[in-house]
Structures are given as C-alpha cells and as structure tokens.
mmCIF file of C-alpha atoms and ligand atoms in Angstrom:
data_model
loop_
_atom_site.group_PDB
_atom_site.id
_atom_site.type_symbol
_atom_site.label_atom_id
_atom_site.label_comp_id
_atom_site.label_asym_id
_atom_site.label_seq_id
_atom_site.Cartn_x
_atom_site.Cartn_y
_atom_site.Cartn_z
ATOM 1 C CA UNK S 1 17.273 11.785 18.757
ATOM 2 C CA UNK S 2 17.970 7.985 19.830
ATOM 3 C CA UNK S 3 15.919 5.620 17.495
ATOM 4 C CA UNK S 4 13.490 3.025 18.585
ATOM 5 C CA UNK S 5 15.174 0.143 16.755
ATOM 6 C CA UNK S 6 14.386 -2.416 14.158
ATOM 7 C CA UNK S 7 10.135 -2.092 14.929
ATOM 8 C CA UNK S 8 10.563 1.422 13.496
ATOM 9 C CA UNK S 9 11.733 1.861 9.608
ATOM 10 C CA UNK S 10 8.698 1.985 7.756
ATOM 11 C CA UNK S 11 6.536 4.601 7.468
ATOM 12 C CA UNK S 12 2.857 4.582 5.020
ATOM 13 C CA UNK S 13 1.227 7.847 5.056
ATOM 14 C CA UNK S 14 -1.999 8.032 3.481
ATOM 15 C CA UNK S 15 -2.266 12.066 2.596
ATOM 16 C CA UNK S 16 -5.964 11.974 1.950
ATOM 17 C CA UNK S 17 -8.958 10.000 2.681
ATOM 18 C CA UNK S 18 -10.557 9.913 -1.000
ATOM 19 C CA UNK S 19 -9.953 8.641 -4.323
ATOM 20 C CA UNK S 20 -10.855 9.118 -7.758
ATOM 21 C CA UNK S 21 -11.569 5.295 -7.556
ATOM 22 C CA UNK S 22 -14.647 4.058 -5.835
ATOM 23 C CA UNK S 23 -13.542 0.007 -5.631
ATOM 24 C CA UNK S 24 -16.016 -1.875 -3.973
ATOM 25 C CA UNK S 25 -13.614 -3.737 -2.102
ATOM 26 C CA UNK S 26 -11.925 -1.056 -0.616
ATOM 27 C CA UNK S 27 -14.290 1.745 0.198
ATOM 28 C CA UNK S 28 -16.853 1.369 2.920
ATOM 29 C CA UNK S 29 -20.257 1.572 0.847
ATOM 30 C CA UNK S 30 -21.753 4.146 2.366
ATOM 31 C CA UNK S 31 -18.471 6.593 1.330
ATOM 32 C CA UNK S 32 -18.374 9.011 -1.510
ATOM 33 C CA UNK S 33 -15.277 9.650 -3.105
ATOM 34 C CA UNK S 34 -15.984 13.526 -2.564
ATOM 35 C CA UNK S 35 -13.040 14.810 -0.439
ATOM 36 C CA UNK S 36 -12.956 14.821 3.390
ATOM 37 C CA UNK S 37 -9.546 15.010 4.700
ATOM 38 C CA UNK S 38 -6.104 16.169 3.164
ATOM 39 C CA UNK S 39 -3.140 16.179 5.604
ATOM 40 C CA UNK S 40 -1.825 20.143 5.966
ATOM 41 C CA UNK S 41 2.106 20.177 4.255
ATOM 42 C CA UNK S 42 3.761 21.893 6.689
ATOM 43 C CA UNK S 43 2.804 19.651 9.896
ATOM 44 C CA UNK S 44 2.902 16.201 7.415
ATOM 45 C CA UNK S 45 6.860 17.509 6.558
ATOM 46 C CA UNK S 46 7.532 18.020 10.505
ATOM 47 C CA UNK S 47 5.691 14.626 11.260
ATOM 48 C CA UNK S 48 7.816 12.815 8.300
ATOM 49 C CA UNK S 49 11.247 14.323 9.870
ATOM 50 C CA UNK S 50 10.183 13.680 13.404
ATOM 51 C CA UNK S 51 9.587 10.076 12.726
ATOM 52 C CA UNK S 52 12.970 9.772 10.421
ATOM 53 C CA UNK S 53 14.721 11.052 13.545
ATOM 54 C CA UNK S 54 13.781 8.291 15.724
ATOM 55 C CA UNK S 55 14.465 5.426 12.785
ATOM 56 C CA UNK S 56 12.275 5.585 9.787
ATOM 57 C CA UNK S 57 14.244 4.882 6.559
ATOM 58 C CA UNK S 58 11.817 4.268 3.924
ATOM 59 C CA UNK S 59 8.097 6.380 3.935
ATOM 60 C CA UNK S 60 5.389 5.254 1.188
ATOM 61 C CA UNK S 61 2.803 7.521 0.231
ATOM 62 C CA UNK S 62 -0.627 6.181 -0.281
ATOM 63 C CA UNK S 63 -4.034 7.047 0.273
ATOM 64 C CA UNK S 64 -6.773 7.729 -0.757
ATOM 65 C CA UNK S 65 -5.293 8.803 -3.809
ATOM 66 C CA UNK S 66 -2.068 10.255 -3.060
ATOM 67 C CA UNK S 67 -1.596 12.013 -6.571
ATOM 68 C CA UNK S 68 -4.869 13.877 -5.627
ATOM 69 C CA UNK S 69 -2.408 15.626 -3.648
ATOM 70 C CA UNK S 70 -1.119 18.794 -4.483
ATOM 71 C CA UNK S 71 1.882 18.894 -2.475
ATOM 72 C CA UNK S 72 3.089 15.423 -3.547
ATOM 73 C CA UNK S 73 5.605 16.279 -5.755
ATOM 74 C CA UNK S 74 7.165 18.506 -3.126
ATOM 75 C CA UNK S 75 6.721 15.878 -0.320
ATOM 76 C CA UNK S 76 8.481 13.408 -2.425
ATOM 77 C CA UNK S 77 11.716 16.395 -2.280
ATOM 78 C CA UNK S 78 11.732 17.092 0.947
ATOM 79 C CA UNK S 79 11.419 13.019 2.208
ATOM 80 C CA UNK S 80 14.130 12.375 -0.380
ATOM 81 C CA UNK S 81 16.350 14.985 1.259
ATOM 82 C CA UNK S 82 16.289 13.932 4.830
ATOM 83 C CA UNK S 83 19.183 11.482 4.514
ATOM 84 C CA UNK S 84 21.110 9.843 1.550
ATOM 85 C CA UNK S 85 19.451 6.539 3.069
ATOM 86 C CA UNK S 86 15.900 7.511 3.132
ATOM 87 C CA UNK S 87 13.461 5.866 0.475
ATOM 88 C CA UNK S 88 10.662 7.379 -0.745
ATOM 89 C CA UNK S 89 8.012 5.413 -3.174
ATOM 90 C CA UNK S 90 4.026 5.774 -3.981
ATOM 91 C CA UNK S 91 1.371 4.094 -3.762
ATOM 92 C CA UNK S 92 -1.209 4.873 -6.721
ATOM 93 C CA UNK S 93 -3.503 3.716 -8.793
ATOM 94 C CA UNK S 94 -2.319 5.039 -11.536
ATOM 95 C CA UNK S 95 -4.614 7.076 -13.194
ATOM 96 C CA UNK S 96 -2.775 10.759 -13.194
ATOM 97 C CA UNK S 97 0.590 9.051 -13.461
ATOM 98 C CA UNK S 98 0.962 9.556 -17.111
ATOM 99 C CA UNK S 99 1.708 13.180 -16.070
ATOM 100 C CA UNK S 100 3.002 13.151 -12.935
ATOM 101 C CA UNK S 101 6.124 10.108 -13.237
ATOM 102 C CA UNK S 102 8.392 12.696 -14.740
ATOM 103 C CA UNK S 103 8.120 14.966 -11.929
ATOM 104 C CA UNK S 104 8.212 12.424 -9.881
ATOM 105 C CA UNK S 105 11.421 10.721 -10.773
ATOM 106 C CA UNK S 106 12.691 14.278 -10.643
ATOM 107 C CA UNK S 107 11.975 14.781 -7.464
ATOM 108 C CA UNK S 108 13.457 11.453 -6.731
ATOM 109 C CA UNK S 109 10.624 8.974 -6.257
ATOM 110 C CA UNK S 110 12.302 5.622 -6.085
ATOM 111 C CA UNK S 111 9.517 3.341 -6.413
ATOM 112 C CA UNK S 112 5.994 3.225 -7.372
ATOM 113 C CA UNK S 113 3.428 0.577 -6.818
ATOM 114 C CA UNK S 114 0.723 0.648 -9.229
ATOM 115 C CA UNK S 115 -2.736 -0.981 -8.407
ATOM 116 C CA UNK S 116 -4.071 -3.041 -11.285
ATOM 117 C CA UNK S 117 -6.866 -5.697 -10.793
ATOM 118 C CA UNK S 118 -8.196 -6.482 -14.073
ATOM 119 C CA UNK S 119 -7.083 -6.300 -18.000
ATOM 120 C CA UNK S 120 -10.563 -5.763 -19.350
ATOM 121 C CA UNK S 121 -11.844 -2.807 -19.709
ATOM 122 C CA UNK S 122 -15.627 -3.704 -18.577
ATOM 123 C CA UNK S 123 -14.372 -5.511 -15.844
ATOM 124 C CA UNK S 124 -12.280 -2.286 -14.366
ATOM 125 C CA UNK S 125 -15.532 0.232 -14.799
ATOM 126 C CA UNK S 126 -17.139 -2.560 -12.634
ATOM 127 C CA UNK S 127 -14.771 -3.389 -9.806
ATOM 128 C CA UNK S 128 -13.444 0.515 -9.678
ATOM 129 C CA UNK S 129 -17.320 2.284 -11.343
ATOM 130 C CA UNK S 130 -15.080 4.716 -13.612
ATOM 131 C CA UNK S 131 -14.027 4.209 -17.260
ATOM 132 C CA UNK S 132 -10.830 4.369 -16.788
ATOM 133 C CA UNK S 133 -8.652 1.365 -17.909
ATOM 134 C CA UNK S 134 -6.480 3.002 -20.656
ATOM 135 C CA UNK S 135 -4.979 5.738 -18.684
ATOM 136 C CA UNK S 136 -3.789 3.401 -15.915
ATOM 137 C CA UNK S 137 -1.773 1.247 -18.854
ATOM 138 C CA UNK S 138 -0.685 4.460 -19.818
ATOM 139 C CA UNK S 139 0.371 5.603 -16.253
ATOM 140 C CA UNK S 140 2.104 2.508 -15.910
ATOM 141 C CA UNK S 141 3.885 2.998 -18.992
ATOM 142 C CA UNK S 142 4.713 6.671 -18.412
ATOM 143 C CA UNK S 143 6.164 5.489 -14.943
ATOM 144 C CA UNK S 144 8.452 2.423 -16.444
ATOM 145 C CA UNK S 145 12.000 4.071 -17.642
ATOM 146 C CA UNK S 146 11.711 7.125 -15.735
ATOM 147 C CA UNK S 147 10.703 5.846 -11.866
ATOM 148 C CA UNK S 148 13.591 3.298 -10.779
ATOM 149 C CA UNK S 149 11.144 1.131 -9.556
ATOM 150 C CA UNK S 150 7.700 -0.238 -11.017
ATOM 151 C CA UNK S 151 5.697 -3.034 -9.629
ATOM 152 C CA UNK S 152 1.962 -4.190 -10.215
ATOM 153 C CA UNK S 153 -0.136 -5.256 -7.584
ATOM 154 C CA UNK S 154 -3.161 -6.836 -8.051
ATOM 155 C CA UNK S 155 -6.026 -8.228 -5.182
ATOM 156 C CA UNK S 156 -7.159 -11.469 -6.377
ATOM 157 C CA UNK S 157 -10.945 -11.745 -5.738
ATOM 158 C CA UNK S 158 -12.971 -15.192 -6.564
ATOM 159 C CA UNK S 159 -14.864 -15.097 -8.899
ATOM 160 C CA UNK S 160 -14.100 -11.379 -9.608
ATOM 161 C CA UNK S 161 -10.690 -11.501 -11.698
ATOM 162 C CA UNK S 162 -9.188 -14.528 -10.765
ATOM 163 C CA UNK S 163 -9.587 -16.084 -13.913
ATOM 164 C CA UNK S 164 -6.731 -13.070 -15.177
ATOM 165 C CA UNK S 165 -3.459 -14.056 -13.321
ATOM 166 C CA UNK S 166 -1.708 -15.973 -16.003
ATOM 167 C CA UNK S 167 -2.635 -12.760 -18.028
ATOM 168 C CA UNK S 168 -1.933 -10.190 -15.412
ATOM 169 C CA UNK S 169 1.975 -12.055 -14.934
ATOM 170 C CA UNK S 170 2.312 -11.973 -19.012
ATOM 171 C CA UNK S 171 1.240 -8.480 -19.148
ATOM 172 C CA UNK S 172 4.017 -7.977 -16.590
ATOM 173 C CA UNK S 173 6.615 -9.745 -17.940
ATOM 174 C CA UNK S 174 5.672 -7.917 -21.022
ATOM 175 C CA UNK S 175 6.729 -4.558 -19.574
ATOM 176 C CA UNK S 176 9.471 -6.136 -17.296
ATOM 177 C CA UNK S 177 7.605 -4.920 -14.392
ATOM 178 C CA UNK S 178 7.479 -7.645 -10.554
ATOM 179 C CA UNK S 179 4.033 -8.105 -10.325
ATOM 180 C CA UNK S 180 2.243 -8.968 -6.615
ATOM 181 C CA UNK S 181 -1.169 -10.893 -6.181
ATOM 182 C CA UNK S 182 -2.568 -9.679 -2.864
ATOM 183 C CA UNK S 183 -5.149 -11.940 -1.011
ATOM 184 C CA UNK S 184 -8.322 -9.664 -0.497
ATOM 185 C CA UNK S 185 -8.547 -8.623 3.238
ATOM 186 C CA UNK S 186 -11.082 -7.875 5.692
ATOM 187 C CA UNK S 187 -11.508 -4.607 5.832
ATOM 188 C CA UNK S 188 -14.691 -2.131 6.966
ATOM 189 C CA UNK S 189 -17.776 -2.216 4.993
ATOM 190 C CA UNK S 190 -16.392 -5.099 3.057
ATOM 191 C CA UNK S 191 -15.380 -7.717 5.641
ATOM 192 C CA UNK S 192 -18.695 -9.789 5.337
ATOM 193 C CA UNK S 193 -17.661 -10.991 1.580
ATOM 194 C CA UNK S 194 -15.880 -14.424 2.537
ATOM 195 C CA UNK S 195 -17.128 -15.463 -1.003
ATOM 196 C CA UNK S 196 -14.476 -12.801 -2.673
ATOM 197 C CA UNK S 197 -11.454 -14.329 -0.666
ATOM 198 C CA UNK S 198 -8.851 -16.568 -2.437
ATOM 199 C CA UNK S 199 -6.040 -18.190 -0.938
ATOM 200 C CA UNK S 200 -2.701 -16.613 -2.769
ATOM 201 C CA UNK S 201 -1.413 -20.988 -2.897
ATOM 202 C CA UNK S 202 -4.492 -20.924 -5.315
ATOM 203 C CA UNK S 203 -3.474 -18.001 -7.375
ATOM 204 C CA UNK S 204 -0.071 -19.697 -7.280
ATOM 205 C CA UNK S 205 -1.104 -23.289 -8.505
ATOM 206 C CA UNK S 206 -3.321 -21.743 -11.219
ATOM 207 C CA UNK S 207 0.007 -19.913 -12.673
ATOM 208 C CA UNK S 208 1.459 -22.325 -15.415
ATOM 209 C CA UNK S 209 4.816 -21.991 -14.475
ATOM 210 C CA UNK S 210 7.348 -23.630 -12.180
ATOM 211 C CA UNK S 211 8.112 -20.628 -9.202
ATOM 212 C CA UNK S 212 11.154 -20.883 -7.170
ATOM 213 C CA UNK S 213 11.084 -18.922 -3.848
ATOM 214 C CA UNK S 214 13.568 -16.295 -3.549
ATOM 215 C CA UNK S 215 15.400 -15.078 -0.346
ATOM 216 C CA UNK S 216 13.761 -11.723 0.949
ATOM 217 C CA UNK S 217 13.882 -9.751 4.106
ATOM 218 C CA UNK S 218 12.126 -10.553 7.274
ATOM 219 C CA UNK S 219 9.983 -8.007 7.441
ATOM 220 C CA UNK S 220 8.698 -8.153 3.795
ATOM 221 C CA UNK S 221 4.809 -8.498 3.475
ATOM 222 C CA UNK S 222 5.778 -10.078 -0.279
ATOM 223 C CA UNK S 223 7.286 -13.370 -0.714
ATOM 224 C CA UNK S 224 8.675 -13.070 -3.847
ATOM 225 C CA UNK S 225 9.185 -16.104 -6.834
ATOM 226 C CA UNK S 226 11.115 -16.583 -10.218
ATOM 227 C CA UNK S 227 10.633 -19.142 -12.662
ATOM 228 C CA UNK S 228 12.903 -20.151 -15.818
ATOM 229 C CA UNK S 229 10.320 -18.469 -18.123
ATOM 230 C CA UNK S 230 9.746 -15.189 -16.848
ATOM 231 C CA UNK S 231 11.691 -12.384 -16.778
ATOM 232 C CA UNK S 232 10.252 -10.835 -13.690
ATOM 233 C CA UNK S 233 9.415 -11.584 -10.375
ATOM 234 C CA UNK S 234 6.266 -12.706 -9.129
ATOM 235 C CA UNK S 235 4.964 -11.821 -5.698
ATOM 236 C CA UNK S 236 1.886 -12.803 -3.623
ATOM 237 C CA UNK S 237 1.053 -11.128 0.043
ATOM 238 C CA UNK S 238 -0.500 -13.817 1.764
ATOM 239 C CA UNK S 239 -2.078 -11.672 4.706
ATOM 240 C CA UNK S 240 -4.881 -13.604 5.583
ATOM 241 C CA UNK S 241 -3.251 -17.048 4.827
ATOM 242 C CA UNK S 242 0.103 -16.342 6.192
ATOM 243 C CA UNK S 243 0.820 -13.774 8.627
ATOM 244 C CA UNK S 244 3.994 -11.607 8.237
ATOM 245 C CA UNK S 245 3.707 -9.521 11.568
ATOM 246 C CA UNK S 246 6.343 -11.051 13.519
ATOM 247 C CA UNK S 247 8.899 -8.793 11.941
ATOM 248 C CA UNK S 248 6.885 -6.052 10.891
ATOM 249 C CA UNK S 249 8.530 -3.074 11.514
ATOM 250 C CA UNK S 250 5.957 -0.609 9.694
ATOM 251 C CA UNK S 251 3.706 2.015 11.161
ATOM 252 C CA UNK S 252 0.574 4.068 9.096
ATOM 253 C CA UNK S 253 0.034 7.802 9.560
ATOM 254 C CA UNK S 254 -3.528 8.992 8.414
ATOM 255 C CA UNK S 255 -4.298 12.188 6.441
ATOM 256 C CA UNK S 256 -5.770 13.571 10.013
ATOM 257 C CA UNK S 257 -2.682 12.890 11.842
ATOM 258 C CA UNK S 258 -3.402 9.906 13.603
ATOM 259 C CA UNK S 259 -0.194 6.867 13.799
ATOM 260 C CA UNK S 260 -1.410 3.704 13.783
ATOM 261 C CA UNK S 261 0.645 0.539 14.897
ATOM 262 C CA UNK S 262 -1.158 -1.463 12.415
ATOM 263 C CA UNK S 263 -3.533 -1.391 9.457
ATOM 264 C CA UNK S 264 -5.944 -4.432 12.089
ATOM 265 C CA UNK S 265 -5.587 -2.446 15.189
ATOM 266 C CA UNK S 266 -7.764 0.463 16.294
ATOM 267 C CA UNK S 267 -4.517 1.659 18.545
ATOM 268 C CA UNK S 268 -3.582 5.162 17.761
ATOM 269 C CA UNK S 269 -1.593 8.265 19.047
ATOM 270 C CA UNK S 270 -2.414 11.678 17.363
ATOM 271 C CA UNK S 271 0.705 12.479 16.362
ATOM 272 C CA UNK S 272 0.074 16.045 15.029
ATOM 273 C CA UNK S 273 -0.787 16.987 18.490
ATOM 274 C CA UNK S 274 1.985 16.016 19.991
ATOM 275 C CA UNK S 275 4.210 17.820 17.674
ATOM 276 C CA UNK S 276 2.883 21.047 19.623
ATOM 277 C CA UNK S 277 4.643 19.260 22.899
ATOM 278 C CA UNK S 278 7.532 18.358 21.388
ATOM 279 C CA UNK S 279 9.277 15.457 20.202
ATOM 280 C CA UNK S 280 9.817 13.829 23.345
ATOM 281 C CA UNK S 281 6.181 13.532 24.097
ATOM 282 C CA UNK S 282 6.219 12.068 20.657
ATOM 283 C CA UNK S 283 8.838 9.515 21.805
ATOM 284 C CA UNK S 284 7.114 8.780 24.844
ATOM 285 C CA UNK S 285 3.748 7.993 22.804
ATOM 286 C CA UNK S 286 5.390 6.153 19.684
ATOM 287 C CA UNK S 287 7.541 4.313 22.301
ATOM 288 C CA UNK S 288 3.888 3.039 24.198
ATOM 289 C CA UNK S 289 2.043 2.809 20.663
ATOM 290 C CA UNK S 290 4.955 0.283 19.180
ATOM 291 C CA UNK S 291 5.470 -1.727 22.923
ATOM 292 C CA UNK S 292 1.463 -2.205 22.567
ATOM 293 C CA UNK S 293 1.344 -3.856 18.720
ATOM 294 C CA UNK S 294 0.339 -7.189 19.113
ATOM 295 C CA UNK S 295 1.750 -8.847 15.963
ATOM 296 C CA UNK S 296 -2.170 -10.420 15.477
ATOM 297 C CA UNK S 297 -2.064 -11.141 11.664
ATOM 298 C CA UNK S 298 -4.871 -9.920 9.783
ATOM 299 C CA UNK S 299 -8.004 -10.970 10.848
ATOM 300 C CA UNK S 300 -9.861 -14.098 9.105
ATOM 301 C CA UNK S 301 -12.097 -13.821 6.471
ATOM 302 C CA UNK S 302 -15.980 -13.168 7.817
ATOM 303 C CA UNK S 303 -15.041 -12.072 10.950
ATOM 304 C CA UNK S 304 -17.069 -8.596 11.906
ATOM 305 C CA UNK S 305 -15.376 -6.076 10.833
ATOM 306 C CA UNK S 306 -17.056 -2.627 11.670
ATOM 307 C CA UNK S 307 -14.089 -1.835 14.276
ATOM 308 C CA UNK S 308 -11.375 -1.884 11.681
ATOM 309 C CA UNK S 309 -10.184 1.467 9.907
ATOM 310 C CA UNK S 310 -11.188 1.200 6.133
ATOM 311 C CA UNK S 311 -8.580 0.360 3.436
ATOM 312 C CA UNK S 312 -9.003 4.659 1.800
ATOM 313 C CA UNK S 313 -8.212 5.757 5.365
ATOM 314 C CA UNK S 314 -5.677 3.788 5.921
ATOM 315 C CA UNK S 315 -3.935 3.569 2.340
ATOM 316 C CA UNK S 316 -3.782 -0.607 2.470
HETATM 317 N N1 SAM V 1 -5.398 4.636 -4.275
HETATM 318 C C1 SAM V 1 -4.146 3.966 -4.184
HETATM 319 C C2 SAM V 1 -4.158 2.663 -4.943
HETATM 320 O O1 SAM V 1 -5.193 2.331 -5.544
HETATM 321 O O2 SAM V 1 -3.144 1.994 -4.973
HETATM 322 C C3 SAM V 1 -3.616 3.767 -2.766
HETATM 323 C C4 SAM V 1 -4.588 3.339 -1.717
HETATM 324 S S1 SAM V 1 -5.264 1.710 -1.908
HETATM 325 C C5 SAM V 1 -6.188 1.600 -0.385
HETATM 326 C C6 SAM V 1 -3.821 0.696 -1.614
HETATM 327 C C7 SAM V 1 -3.958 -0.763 -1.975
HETATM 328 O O3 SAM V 1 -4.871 -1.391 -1.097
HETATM 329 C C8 SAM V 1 -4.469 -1.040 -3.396
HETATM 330 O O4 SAM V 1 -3.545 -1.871 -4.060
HETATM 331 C C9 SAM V 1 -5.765 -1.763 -3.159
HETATM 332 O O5 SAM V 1 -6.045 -2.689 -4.169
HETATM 333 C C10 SAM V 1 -5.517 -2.421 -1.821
HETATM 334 N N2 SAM V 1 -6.742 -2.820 -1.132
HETATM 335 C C11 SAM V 1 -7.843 -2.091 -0.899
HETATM 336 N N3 SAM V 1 -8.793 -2.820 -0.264
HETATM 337 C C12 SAM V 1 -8.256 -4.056 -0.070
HETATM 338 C C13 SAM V 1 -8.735 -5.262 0.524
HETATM 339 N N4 SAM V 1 -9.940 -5.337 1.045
HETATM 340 N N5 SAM V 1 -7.906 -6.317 0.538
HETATM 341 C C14 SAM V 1 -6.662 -6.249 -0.005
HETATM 342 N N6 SAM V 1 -6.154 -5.148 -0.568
HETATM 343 C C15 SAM V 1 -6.938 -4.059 -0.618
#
C-alpha cells in the first residue's frame, strides 16, 4: 500500500463515547455517562491495520474511557504486532488502571497518559462528580515500573485548580513521572466558559522554578521544559495560545467509525464503510479528508461552539 507521507503517522481512536467520569469541562451537559457507542473489535483491528498500511506509526487509545473497553487489552496486542515500529499508548483517566497496567505492559503498551486535574480529594468529586481520587493515585502508581512510559496531564482551569501546579509538578517529580498542563479548550457544551481559560505562559510564570525549553519534534502538541531542580520534565499544550497545526500529522477515529482530520473540524469520512469497498476507496477518501485539513488552530476562547464534536467523542 503506498503511504500518504509525513501528514499521516498518528492515529487517536476513541473506542467508546462514555466514561466513568462525568467532568464538567469535557462532557456536553446534557450527556449521561450511560453507554452509547463502543467500536465493534473486529472492524476497529481492520481499520487500525488499514490505516498502518498507508503510514500510521504510533495509534493512542482514548475515549470515552478506553479501559471501559473490553477488548483493550487485546487491541493493545494486535496494534503492537503490526510492525516492530508501531507505538501503541493510552489515554485514561486512571481509575481501573490499578488492575489493568500489568496486562497492559504485557501486552506491550508503551505509554500511558494519565489525566489528573486536582490533588484534593473534594476538589476531584467536584470537577469529575465521583469519589474517586485515591484509586487514580493508585492507578498511576500501579502503571509507573511496569508501563515504559507514564506522564500526567493536567487542564489548568482559572479559578478551578490553578492554584495546584507547583503541587501537581512536585507530586510529579515525586514519582519521576513528565507532567503536561493543558490550556482548557473550547469544546461543545462547554465553549461559552471564557472565565475557566488560562493562558499555559501563566501556569508557567506561577511555577517557582527556572524552565529551559527543550528541543522536541515538529509535530509535538507539548513543548516540553527542564529546570536544575526537577527531575522530570514539564510540559504545557498551549492549543488555544499557540497553535501547533502546521505540522500536525495526527488524525481521530471515533467509536462509530467516523476519521476525523481534526479534533476543530466537523470534516469526516466513515471509514468503517469504506472498509466494505476496499482499501482503495479508503485511500481515495483519507487522501481528500487529509488534502482538506486546514491547519486552523483551535478555536478562541468564547467563540460558539455547538458545531464542534465534544471532547468524550472525540477522546481530546
Ligand atoms: N477518559 C480519558 C481521560 O480522562 O484521559 C480519555 C478521554 S479525555 C476526553 C482526554 C483528555 O482530554 C483528558 O486529559 C481531558 O482532561 C482532556 N479534555 C477534556 N475536555 C477538555 C477541554 N475542554 N480542554 C482541554 N482538555 C480537555
């Protein structure tokens, strides 16, 4: 199969379209977390293979909740096996990962991102509405050691938990975990709240440490920093401050099969029925869907946002 380049290597796949996490910043508020949609195994693993045929090296699996998922383990496998280059990590937030990182690693997971906004346990019933702080510290714990990778990311919301990050990056360099402040996004249901949004330069200055930039990859969405004290790397994703689309190269598959060219764009092929056709009608499509990305940045803060897919479809 010839491969479409440097705009194709990255591939987020959110396997279903609820959580066990109801965070008011993510979820549109008129969603339950009861469960809708859960991408069938054997079409996700031809979809996965298809896409790694025309250039996709590295495939994330988010949600939703991806370890909701009962064929996760076994998706993890079969990515993993594609090619000796293919990376496979997770995106969770932690809360079942005290029992699942073992079989992860096993089935050779080599990264996990956990989400982790707050510290206090008050504070997480409120932003997430379950009780639920001390299994995520264990999750991340569990994970550490076992999963190659572990990294913390955490959406910095005014007035909301920015008042933590000097205790979020301790925690962090406690564990010897990178940690990643993410600027809170417009997204559906949510996109009216300008008063949550906080530059990441903010979180930065507020840090009491000197951070040197380090040299990353183009197409990173984190810029990543070091400083003399810590023993870990501290990232922020500046999406609404600083746009990093010119060399994105990423592309988001939803639990109902759709492939999106970007997490702001409503532009989608439905790539599970064009398996039935074949895989050139998938090249044809992917080929039209990645000539048509318009490498927009996210949108700005307070701008309308009812035409945007929602942060649990779309796995952020
Ligand atoms: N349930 C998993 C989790 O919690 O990591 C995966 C899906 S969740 C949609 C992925 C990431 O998107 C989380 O780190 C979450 O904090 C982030 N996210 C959700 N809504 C966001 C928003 N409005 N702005 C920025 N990040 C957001």
């Amino acid at each position: 199969m010839t491969q479409l380049g440097d705009r194709l290597r990255y591939l987020r796949v959110s396997l279903l379209n609820y959580c066990n996490l109801s965070c008011f910043y993510c979820k549109p508020a008129t969603r339950t977390c009861r469960q809708t949609g859960t991408a069938d195994i054997s079409v996700l693993t031809e979809a996965i293979a298809t896409l790694h045929g025309f250039g996709v090296r590295k495939v994330r699996f988010t949600g939703g909740e991806p370890t909701l998922h009962k064929e996760l383990i076994s998706l993890v496998k079969t990515t993993r096996s594609l090619s000796e280059d293919t990376y496979c990590a997770l995106t969770t937030n932690g809360l079942l990962l005290s029992k699942l990182a073992g079989p992860l690693a096993e089935a050779g997971l080599n990264s996990v991102n956990i989400s982790l906004d707050t510290l206090q346990p008050e504070r997480f019933r409120q932003i997430t509405g379950v009780n639920g702080l001390d299994r995520v510290l264990d999750g991340i714990r569990a994970g550490i050691g076992v999963i190659p990778e572990v990294k913390l990311n955490c959406v910095m919301m005014k007035g909301v938990n920015d008042d933590e990050a000097t205790e979020m990056v301790a925690f962090a360099d406690d564990l010897g975990v990178d940690i990643r402040f993410i600027e809170y996004m417009p997204t559906r249901g949510s996109g009216t709240r300008q008063d949550l949004y906080i530059p990441g330069h903010q979180v930065m200055s507020s840090l009491p440490y000197t951070l040197t930039p380090m040299p990353g990859r183009r197409s990173l969405a984190a810029r990543y920093y070091r400083a003399d004290d810590l023993n870990i790397r501290v990232g922020f994703i500046n999406a609404v401050s600083h746009s990093f689309c010119a060399h994105c190269d990423r592309i988001r598959l939803t639990s109902d099969g759709c492939l999106y060219g970007c997490l702001f764009s409503g532009q989608k092929i439905n790539l599970f029925e064009l398996l039935t056709h074949g895989s050139a009608s998938v090249r044809y499509s992917l080929k039209q869907l990645l000539d048509s990305k318009q490498y927009l940045g996210c949108p700005k803060i307070g701008k309308p946002t009812e035409d945007l897919p929602s942060f649990v479809d779309m796995g952020g």
